Short mmCIF file of C-alpha atoms in Angstrom, two decimals:
data_model
loop_
_atom_site.label_atom_id
_atom_site.label_comp_id
_atom_site.label_asym_id
_atom_site.label_seq_id
_atom_site.Cartn_x
_atom_site.Cartn_y
_atom_site.Cartn_z
CA MET A 1 111.30 -5.31 -53.32
CA THR A 2 108.89 -6.53 -56.13
CA THR A 3 110.69 -7.22 -59.25
CA ALA A 4 109.48 -7.06 -63.11
CA SER A 5 109.25 -10.73 -63.05
CA THR A 6 107.04 -11.19 -59.94
CA ARG A 7 104.94 -8.15 -59.99
CA GLN A 8 101.67 -9.19 -60.62
CA PRO A 9 98.94 -7.31 -62.90
CA ASP A 10 96.91 -4.84 -60.98
CA ALA A 11 93.07 -3.69 -61.60
CA THR A 12 94.20 -1.22 -64.23
CA ASP A 13 95.66 -3.98 -66.22
CA THR A 14 92.37 -6.05 -65.71
CA CYS A 15 90.49 -3.06 -67.38
CA LEU A 16 92.87 -2.84 -70.06
CA LEU A 17 92.52 -6.54 -70.78
CA PHE A 18 88.65 -6.23 -70.44
CA GLY A 19 88.80 -3.41 -73.08
CA PHE A 20 91.20 -5.43 -75.19
CA LEU A 21 88.29 -8.06 -75.08
CA ILE A 22 85.67 -5.66 -75.56
CA GLY A 23 87.76 -4.29 -78.81
CA VAL A 24 88.01 -8.08 -80.67
CA TYR A 25 84.29 -8.53 -79.75
CA MET A 26 83.05 -4.85 -81.30
CA GLU A 27 85.89 -4.73 -84.19
CA VAL A 28 85.28 -0.72 -84.57
CA ALA A 29 87.53 0.58 -87.23
CA VAL A 30 87.99 4.60 -88.19
CA GLN A 31 89.30 5.59 -91.42
CA LEU A 32 92.68 6.95 -91.11
CA THR A 33 92.66 8.02 -94.70
CA ALA A 34 89.95 7.71 -97.34
CA SER A 35 91.64 4.21 -98.22
CA ILE A 36 93.33 3.17 -95.05
CA PRO A 37 91.05 1.82 -92.30
CA VAL A 38 92.63 1.76 -88.85
CA PRO A 39 90.99 -1.60 -87.84
CA ASN A 40 89.85 -2.22 -83.96
CA ILE A 41 90.44 1.02 -82.59
CA ILE A 42 89.24 -0.30 -79.14
CA ALA A 43 91.69 -3.15 -79.06
CA ALA A 44 94.36 -0.72 -80.24
CA PHE A 45 94.19 1.81 -77.41
CA ALA A 46 94.01 -1.10 -74.78
CA GLY A 47 96.74 -3.19 -76.50
CA ILE A 48 99.06 0.02 -76.61
CA ALA A 49 98.02 1.15 -73.34
CA LEU A 50 99.65 -2.42 -71.81
CA LEU A 51 102.71 -2.20 -73.60
CA CYS A 52 103.09 1.25 -72.45
CA ARG A 53 102.64 0.58 -68.83
CA HIS A 54 104.80 -2.54 -68.60
CA PRO A 55 107.69 -2.18 -71.16
CA ASP A 56 109.92 -4.12 -68.51
CA TRP A 57 107.92 -7.12 -69.12
CA ILE A 58 109.06 -6.78 -72.83
CA GLU A 59 111.59 -9.70 -73.57
CA GLU A 60 114.06 -9.04 -76.03
CA LYS A 61 113.73 -12.83 -77.53
CA HIS A 62 109.94 -11.99 -78.05
CA VAL A 63 110.74 -8.65 -79.85
CA ILE A 64 113.35 -10.37 -82.29
CA ALA A 65 110.95 -13.39 -82.89
CA LEU A 66 107.94 -10.99 -84.11
CA ALA A 67 110.45 -8.67 -85.77
CA VAL A 68 111.55 -12.04 -87.99
CA VAL A 69 107.61 -12.46 -88.55
CA ILE A 70 107.28 -9.36 -89.74
CA LEU A 71 110.38 -8.73 -91.96
CA LEU A 72 109.06 -12.25 -93.71
CA PHE A 73 106.02 -10.97 -94.31
CA LEU A 74 107.52 -7.88 -95.87
CA VAL A 75 109.64 -10.10 -98.00
CA SER A 76 106.52 -12.20 -99.14
CA ILE A 77 104.95 -9.35 -100.54
CA PHE A 78 107.66 -8.71 -102.82
CA CYS A 79 107.63 -11.95 -104.18
CA ALA A 80 103.83 -11.99 -105.19
CA ALA A 81 103.08 -11.36 -108.83
CA ASP A 82 102.07 -7.92 -110.19
CA TYR A 83 103.64 -5.10 -108.44
CA GLY A 84 101.00 -2.81 -109.38
CA PHE A 85 99.01 -4.12 -106.04
CA LEU A 86 102.17 -3.34 -104.12
CA LYS A 87 100.64 -0.44 -102.36
CA LYS A 88 97.76 -2.42 -101.47
CA ARG A 89 99.67 -5.10 -100.04
CA PHE A 90 101.72 -2.76 -98.06
CA THR A 91 98.93 -1.51 -96.31
CA GLY A 92 97.88 -4.82 -95.50
CA LEU A 93 101.60 -5.54 -94.15
CA LEU A 94 101.15 -2.23 -91.95
CA GLN A 95 97.48 -3.79 -90.76
CA LEU A 96 99.22 -7.11 -90.02
CA SER A 97 102.14 -5.75 -88.08
CA TYR A 98 99.83 -3.35 -85.92
CA SER A 99 97.78 -6.54 -85.10
CA LEU A 100 100.56 -8.80 -84.26
CA VAL A 101 101.92 -5.80 -81.93
CA LEU A 102 98.59 -5.22 -80.16
CA SER A 103 98.30 -8.96 -79.46
CA TYR A 104 101.51 -9.22 -77.95
CA GLY A 105 100.64 -6.07 -75.58
CA PHE A 106 97.59 -8.67 -74.51
CA PHE A 107 99.79 -11.79 -74.18
CA ILE A 108 102.78 -9.81 -71.93
CA THR A 109 99.90 -8.91 -69.19
CA ALA A 110 97.59 -12.04 -69.45
CA VAL A 111 100.19 -14.30 -69.14
CA ARG A 112 101.08 -13.13 -65.59
CA TYR A 113 97.52 -13.89 -64.56
CA GLU A 114 96.76 -16.89 -62.29
CA ARG A 115 94.53 -19.21 -64.30
CA ASP A 116 91.32 -18.74 -61.79
CA ARG A 117 92.08 -14.63 -61.94
CA LEU A 118 92.01 -14.79 -65.96
CA ALA A 119 89.29 -17.29 -65.85
CA ARG A 120 86.85 -14.83 -64.24
CA LEU A 121 87.80 -12.41 -66.57
CA PHE A 122 86.63 -14.59 -69.54
CA PHE A 123 83.45 -15.88 -67.53
CA GLY A 124 82.21 -12.56 -66.91
CA PHE A 125 82.40 -11.28 -70.67
CA CYS A 126 80.29 -14.63 -71.30
CA ILE A 127 77.83 -13.31 -68.61
CA PHE A 128 77.73 -9.75 -70.20
CA ILE A 129 76.94 -11.47 -73.70
CA LEU A 130 74.43 -13.82 -72.19
CA VAL A 131 72.58 -10.82 -70.32
CA GLY A 132 72.87 -8.28 -73.37
CA THR A 133 71.57 -10.69 -75.87
CA THR A 134 68.45 -11.83 -73.38
CA LEU A 135 67.74 -8.16 -73.05
CA GLU A 136 67.98 -7.60 -77.03
CA ASN A 137 65.56 -10.42 -77.34
CA TYR A 138 63.13 -9.52 -75.09
CA VAL A 139 63.41 -5.58 -74.48
CA PRO A 140 62.39 -3.96 -77.46
CA ALA A 141 63.85 -0.50 -76.19
CA PHE A 142 67.31 -2.36 -75.56
CA ARG A 143 67.28 -3.74 -79.15
CA ALA A 144 66.29 0.02 -80.46
CA PHE A 145 69.44 1.18 -78.53
CA SER A 146 71.67 -1.48 -79.62
CA ASP A 147 70.44 -0.79 -83.18
CA PHE A 148 71.13 2.87 -82.85
CA ALA A 149 74.59 2.45 -81.31
CA ARG A 150 75.56 0.18 -84.31
CA SER A 151 74.37 2.56 -86.88
CA HIS A 152 76.70 4.94 -85.72
CA LEU A 153 79.53 2.81 -84.99
CA TYR A 154 80.16 0.87 -88.31
CA ASP A 155 80.30 2.49 -91.80
CA PHE A 156 80.04 -0.51 -93.57
CA GLY A 157 79.16 -4.34 -93.10
CA LEU A 158 75.95 -3.93 -90.90
CA TYR A 159 73.88 -7.01 -91.20
CA ILE A 160 70.37 -6.67 -92.63
CA SER A 161 69.03 -10.22 -93.08
CA ASP A 162 66.58 -10.07 -90.19
CA ALA A 163 64.22 -12.01 -92.65
CA ARG A 164 66.50 -15.12 -93.26
CA ASP A 165 67.18 -15.15 -89.55
CA GLU A 166 63.69 -15.66 -88.97
CA LEU A 167 63.53 -18.42 -91.91
CA LEU A 168 66.47 -20.56 -90.70
CA TYR A 169 66.46 -19.77 -86.73
CA GLY A 170 63.08 -18.79 -85.78
CA ARG A 171 63.94 -15.25 -84.75
CA VAL A 172 66.10 -12.08 -85.45
CA ARG A 173 69.50 -12.95 -84.01
CA PRO A 174 70.71 -10.24 -81.49
CA LYS A 175 73.74 -8.25 -82.75
CA LEU A 176 74.67 -6.59 -79.19
CA PHE A 177 76.52 -3.51 -80.49
CA THR A 178 78.57 -5.28 -83.03
CA SER A 179 78.30 -5.04 -87.25
CA GLU A 180 76.78 -8.73 -87.39
CA PRO A 181 74.88 -11.96 -85.09
CA SER A 182 78.06 -14.01 -86.05
CA ALA A 183 80.33 -11.71 -83.72
CA VAL A 184 78.30 -11.97 -81.00
CA THR A 185 78.48 -15.74 -81.13
CA PHE A 186 82.13 -15.98 -82.38
CA CYS A 187 83.48 -14.09 -78.90
CA PHE A 188 80.85 -16.07 -76.94
CA ALA A 189 82.31 -19.52 -78.43
CA LEU A 190 85.84 -18.26 -77.92
CA TYR A 191 85.74 -16.66 -74.67
CA SER A 192 83.73 -19.66 -72.92
CA MET A 193 86.18 -21.91 -74.40
CA ALA A 194 88.96 -19.77 -72.78
CA TRP A 195 86.88 -19.79 -69.25
CA TYR A 196 86.52 -23.80 -69.59
CA LEU A 197 90.18 -24.28 -70.39
CA LEU A 198 91.50 -21.70 -67.53
CA SER A 199 88.88 -22.66 -64.69
CA LYS A 200 89.79 -25.23 -62.11
CA TRP A 201 86.24 -25.48 -60.69
CA LYS A 202 85.43 -28.97 -60.84
CA TRP A 203 81.64 -28.03 -61.96
CA LYS A 204 83.06 -26.63 -64.93
CA LEU A 205 81.94 -29.17 -67.66
CA PRO A 206 78.15 -28.80 -66.59
CA ALA A 207 78.48 -25.07 -66.24
CA PHE A 208 80.08 -24.86 -69.82
CA LEU A 209 77.12 -27.15 -71.20
CA LEU A 210 74.52 -25.02 -69.37
CA MET A 211 76.37 -21.85 -70.85
CA THR A 212 76.38 -23.08 -74.37
CA ALA A 213 72.86 -23.88 -74.28
CA MET A 214 71.64 -20.72 -72.73
CA GLY A 215 73.88 -19.05 -75.87
CA TYR A 216 71.94 -21.18 -77.91
CA PHE A 217 68.55 -20.13 -77.17
CA MET A 218 69.51 -16.65 -76.93
CA MET A 219 71.85 -16.39 -80.15
CA ARG A 220 71.25 -19.09 -82.08
CA GLY A 221 74.27 -18.96 -84.44
CA PRO A 222 75.88 -22.13 -85.66
CA THR A 223 79.18 -21.08 -84.18
CA LEU A 224 78.63 -21.77 -81.01
CA LEU A 225 79.09 -25.43 -81.94
CA LEU A 226 83.26 -24.45 -82.44
CA GLY A 227 83.27 -24.23 -78.55
CA LEU A 228 82.00 -28.01 -78.36
CA VAL A 229 84.22 -29.19 -80.84
CA LEU A 230 87.35 -27.42 -79.57
CA VAL A 231 87.28 -27.88 -75.57
CA GLY A 232 88.24 -31.44 -75.69
CA PRO A 233 90.83 -31.95 -78.20
CA ALA A 234 92.68 -28.51 -76.67
CA GLU A 235 92.27 -29.95 -73.14
CA LEU A 236 94.00 -32.87 -74.42
CA LEU A 237 96.71 -31.07 -75.99
CA SER A 238 97.22 -28.97 -72.99
CA THR A 239 97.34 -31.32 -70.22
CA ALA A 240 100.61 -31.37 -68.49
CA PRO A 241 102.03 -34.44 -66.60
CA LYS A 242 101.39 -34.36 -62.71
CA ALA A 243 103.90 -32.58 -60.64
CA ASP A 244 105.11 -35.90 -58.96
CA GLY A 245 105.47 -37.73 -62.31
CA ALA A 246 102.84 -40.36 -61.52
CA HIS A 247 102.25 -42.36 -64.42
CA LYS A 248 98.75 -43.98 -63.15
CA SER A 249 97.27 -40.26 -62.35
CA GLN A 250 98.30 -39.23 -65.53
CA VAL A 251 96.53 -41.91 -67.39
CA THR A 252 93.36 -41.64 -65.28
CA LYS A 253 93.00 -37.73 -66.01
CA LEU A 254 93.81 -38.15 -70.06
CA ALA A 255 90.97 -41.19 -69.76
CA ALA A 256 88.55 -38.52 -68.21
CA VAL A 257 89.26 -35.74 -70.68
CA GLY A 258 89.37 -38.39 -73.57
CA GLY A 259 85.51 -39.29 -72.24
CA VAL A 260 84.73 -35.64 -72.20
CA THR A 261 85.97 -34.88 -75.44
CA VAL A 262 83.60 -37.65 -77.06
CA LEU A 263 80.91 -36.30 -74.66
CA LEU A 264 81.32 -32.72 -76.25
CA LEU A 265 81.85 -33.95 -79.69
CA GLY A 266 78.73 -36.11 -79.52
CA VAL A 267 76.69 -33.06 -78.21
CA ALA A 268 78.01 -31.10 -80.97
CA ALA A 269 77.11 -33.65 -83.71
CA TRP A 270 73.29 -33.85 -82.06
CA ALA A 271 73.37 -30.10 -81.98
CA ALA A 272 74.17 -29.88 -85.66
CA THR A 273 71.69 -32.38 -87.03
CA SER A 274 68.68 -31.24 -84.94
CA LEU A 275 68.87 -27.82 -83.56
CA TYR A 276 70.54 -26.68 -86.98
CA ALA A 277 68.79 -29.04 -89.22
CA THR A 278 67.33 -26.39 -91.77
CA ARG A 279 70.43 -24.42 -92.11
CA LEU A 280 72.42 -28.34 -92.61
CA ASN A 281 69.53 -28.92 -95.20
CA ASP A 282 70.51 -25.89 -96.95
CA ILE A 283 74.25 -26.41 -97.06
CA MET A 284 73.62 -30.34 -97.99
CA THR A 285 71.32 -29.22 -101.09
CA GLY A 286 73.76 -26.26 -101.98
CA SER A 287 71.54 -23.51 -101.19
CA ASP A 288 73.25 -21.63 -98.69
CA PRO A 289 75.22 -18.89 -100.12
CA SER A 290 76.57 -17.82 -96.62
CA PHE A 291 78.11 -21.19 -96.12
CA PHE A 292 79.68 -21.25 -99.44
CA TYR A 293 81.37 -17.92 -99.10
CA ARG A 294 82.37 -19.07 -95.67
CA GLU A 295 83.90 -22.49 -95.98
CA ILE A 296 83.48 -23.69 -99.65
CA GLY A 297 84.84 -20.54 -101.64
CA PRO A 298 88.22 -19.76 -99.81
CA ALA A 299 89.06 -23.35 -99.94
CA LEU A 300 88.40 -23.68 -103.70
CA VAL A 301 90.28 -19.93 -104.57
CA ALA A 302 93.24 -21.46 -102.33
CA PHE A 303 93.62 -24.67 -103.75
CA ASP A 304 93.76 -22.60 -107.20
CA ILE A 305 96.27 -20.20 -106.03
CA PHE A 306 98.57 -23.35 -105.41
CA LYS A 307 98.20 -24.23 -109.16
CA THR A 308 98.35 -20.75 -110.60
CA HIS A 309 100.72 -18.75 -107.91
CA PRO A 310 102.17 -21.50 -105.66
CA ILE A 311 105.28 -19.37 -104.48
CA ALA A 312 103.72 -16.15 -102.80
CA GLY A 313 99.79 -16.18 -103.56
CA ALA A 314 97.90 -13.23 -104.24
CA GLY A 315 99.99 -11.24 -101.83
CA LEU A 316 98.73 -9.64 -98.32
CA THR A 317 95.20 -8.21 -99.14
CA GLY A 318 95.37 -9.02 -102.64
CA GLU A 319 92.19 -10.65 -103.44
CA GLU A 320 91.46 -7.48 -106.00
CA SER A 321 94.78 -8.73 -107.75
CA LEU A 322 92.91 -11.82 -108.65
CA GLY A 323 90.35 -9.84 -110.68
CA GLY A 324 87.48 -12.26 -112.11
CA ARG A 325 89.97 -15.29 -111.18
CA ILE A 326 87.80 -15.94 -108.13
CA LEU A 327 84.23 -15.83 -110.16
CA SER A 328 85.93 -18.25 -112.73
CA VAL A 329 86.60 -20.56 -109.65
CA PHE A 330 83.38 -20.28 -108.07
CA LEU A 331 81.34 -21.01 -111.85
CA ALA A 332 83.34 -24.14 -111.92
CA PHE A 333 81.99 -25.73 -108.81
CA PRO A 334 78.69 -27.39 -109.47
CA GLY A 335 77.35 -26.44 -105.91
CA PHE A 336 77.75 -22.76 -106.97
CA GLU A 337 74.58 -20.49 -108.09
CA PRO A 338 75.55 -17.68 -110.56
CA LYS A 339 72.55 -15.60 -109.04
CA TRP A 340 74.51 -15.45 -105.59
CA PRO A 341 75.62 -11.80 -105.32
CA ILE A 342 79.68 -10.80 -105.45
CA GLU A 343 79.91 -7.26 -104.44
CA ALA A 344 83.75 -7.33 -104.09
CA ASN A 345 86.44 -10.19 -103.76
CA SER A 346 86.97 -9.27 -100.22
CA HIS A 347 83.50 -9.88 -99.38
CA VAL A 348 83.03 -13.78 -100.36
CA LEU A 349 86.46 -14.92 -98.71
CA ASN A 350 85.32 -14.65 -95.45
CA ASN A 351 87.60 -17.27 -93.97
CA TYR A 352 91.10 -16.17 -92.17
CA PHE A 353 92.73 -19.81 -92.48
CA TRP A 354 92.28 -20.03 -96.10
CA LEU A 355 92.99 -16.42 -96.79
CA HIS A 356 96.61 -17.39 -95.29
CA TRP A 357 97.12 -19.58 -98.23
CA VAL A 358 95.16 -17.31 -100.86
CA TYR A 359 97.44 -14.49 -99.54
CA LEU A 360 100.84 -16.33 -99.37
CA GLY A 361 100.64 -19.27 -101.69
CA LEU A 362 101.73 -22.85 -100.87
CA VAL A 363 105.37 -22.00 -100.10
CA TRP A 364 105.13 -18.76 -98.60
CA GLY A 365 102.48 -20.20 -96.39
CA ILE A 366 104.45 -22.91 -94.80
CA VAL A 367 107.63 -20.44 -94.38
CA MET A 368 105.08 -18.26 -92.43
CA LEU A 369 103.70 -21.14 -90.46
CA ILE A 370 107.20 -22.05 -89.46
CA ALA A 371 108.30 -18.45 -88.66
CA ILE A 372 104.91 -17.62 -86.56
CA SER A 373 105.71 -21.35 -84.67
CA PHE A 374 109.14 -20.18 -83.93
CA TYR A 375 107.73 -16.89 -82.40
CA LEU A 376 105.07 -18.72 -80.55
CA ARG A 377 107.84 -21.03 -79.02
CA GLN A 378 109.73 -18.02 -78.32
CA LEU A 379 106.77 -16.59 -76.26
CA GLY A 380 106.88 -19.77 -74.04
CA THR A 381 104.02 -22.29 -75.46
CA PRO A 382 104.51 -25.52 -74.72
CA SER A 383 101.85 -26.78 -77.33
CA ILE A 384 101.93 -25.18 -80.60
CA ALA A 385 99.65 -27.72 -81.79
CA LEU A 386 96.88 -26.42 -79.53
CA CYS A 387 97.85 -22.72 -80.69
CA TRP A 388 97.35 -23.72 -84.54
CA ILE A 389 93.93 -25.86 -84.02
CA VAL A 390 92.21 -23.41 -82.23
CA TRP A 391 93.38 -20.90 -84.89
CA ALA A 392 92.06 -22.86 -87.67
CA VAL A 393 89.09 -23.99 -86.25
CA PHE A 394 88.07 -20.42 -85.41
CA GLY A 395 89.18 -19.36 -88.74
CA GLN A 396 86.10 -21.21 -90.09
CA ALA A 397 83.87 -18.36 -88.84
CA SER A 398 85.93 -15.42 -89.30
CA GLY A 399 87.65 -13.48 -92.29
CA ALA A 400 89.84 -10.47 -91.92
CA TYR A 401 93.25 -11.91 -91.93
CA VAL A 402 95.10 -8.81 -91.08
CA SER A 403 92.66 -8.15 -87.89
CA PRO A 404 93.73 -8.05 -84.53
CA LYS A 405 90.86 -10.52 -83.77
CA THR A 406 92.68 -12.95 -86.27
CA TRP A 407 95.89 -12.89 -84.45
CA ALA A 408 94.00 -12.55 -80.70
CA VAL A 409 92.79 -15.81 -81.28
CA LEU A 410 95.97 -17.35 -81.84
CA THR A 411 97.77 -15.41 -78.98
CA LEU A 412 94.88 -16.54 -76.61
CA ALA A 413 95.51 -19.92 -77.34
CA CYS A 414 99.14 -19.42 -76.51
CA ILE A 415 98.25 -18.06 -73.37
CA ILE A 416 96.06 -20.89 -72.19
CA SER A 417 98.76 -23.58 -73.04
CA ILE A 418 101.18 -21.65 -71.11
CA LEU A 419 98.71 -21.27 -67.97
CA ARG A 420 97.86 -24.64 -67.88
CA ALA A 421 101.24 -26.00 -68.25
CA ARG A 422 102.49 -23.71 -65.46
CA GLU A 423 100.56 -25.20 -62.66
CA PRO A 424 102.51 -28.43 -62.46
CA ILE A 425 105.57 -26.50 -62.30
CA VAL A 426 105.00 -24.23 -59.77
CA ARG A 427 103.64 -27.27 -57.50
CA ALA A 428 106.27 -29.36 -58.14
CA GLU A 429 109.01 -26.41 -57.14
CA ALA A 430 106.77 -25.60 -54.17
CA SER A 431 106.84 -29.33 -53.13
CA GLU A 432 110.50 -29.21 -53.70
CA ALA A 433 111.24 -26.22 -51.60
CA ALA A 434 109.19 -27.93 -48.49
CA ARG A 435 110.99 -31.04 -48.63
CA ALA A 436 114.38 -28.95 -48.65
CA ALA A 437 113.02 -27.00 -46.00
CA ARG A 438 112.27 -29.94 -43.70
CA PRO A 439 114.52 -30.54 -40.88
CA THR A 440 117.34 -33.67 -41.22
CA GLY A 441 115.39 -36.82 -40.05
CA ALA A 442 112.07 -35.46 -40.23
CA TYR A 443 109.39 -38.09 -40.37
CA ALA A 444 108.47 -38.22 -44.31
#
């Protein structure tokens, strides 16, 4: 009889996992009320369905650890200054809790897949993006259909800077049913990285490089470089020892992974200085507002928070509570141009890594890192460092701290860490079972 612990996910689970990945990719939100959006409704449907299908896969220690994390986030919003924004912070807490629960639904199913089976799912999504962006680039009717769908799926945040794309990248970047081109490149970089780390195919390195090159020609966005930067370090952090404990083979494996890391970092450096030379020049000369609002500005505000609100920061989703403080911080920085528009504080802090510190301050920021690390350990990750490095690096290309996408990135890194460590253990158990079953005196 198949037990809950040994039962494998079925085709319905695979469809729901694919739906969750689509949700993370598209980020379609609906308004629950005039002031409360429900982020990522597609991922919500898939995540809840996965939880409902497999309640026997939910473990008590996971639930307790997750509840502790949410409870600590609740305490943090009461520690933040100015209770006039408490309602807004509570809304942020609800959205964050919802995002963490959805990611847990993704976790309990994905972690039960074999590595290669889950890798094929991510590979399929990458092919979908490559084919879709190719069609959008070269088939005008398909581009028109994508733009028509986007205009009905998204109420705000639609990317319209096509002239800027022409100037920086030589073409209008494809959006492929998302609100902006960076959403396409973000998920392509994330999912191709996941495929590489999960796949056991011996030719995966040249395939990954080819896939990234195709991504550049179809999408152009610099977010593609994140995969190149992360794959090597992520593989080093999640390389498990051989089942037989052979020291020599382990050293050889680490040396090979180190070589791949140097190669990929070199490719990323070359791409940044040649393929993205125009964008890099704008960044170096301080004439790129997008880079400022994505990288420099959020860091400046976070360090200002360390001085002004070090205990509990601005509170969850508390950018507006800072008032004109954000503009003051920007104006004090020599590289900021006053002519750059600021429509709302929430629009210019597009980096969920730095938002962690803006929302929570230095003290509660560290407390929550420890609490979430405890949760990750309860989930079974052997490499907390891998989880946080992947989360932090991809945070440089995405905002929306309370969104399901943010916590799906951390959860995916946790899943990769577990599955990469599981195989040597399985091989060791199989080898031990074979030795135990061998007749006494058999030739070894």
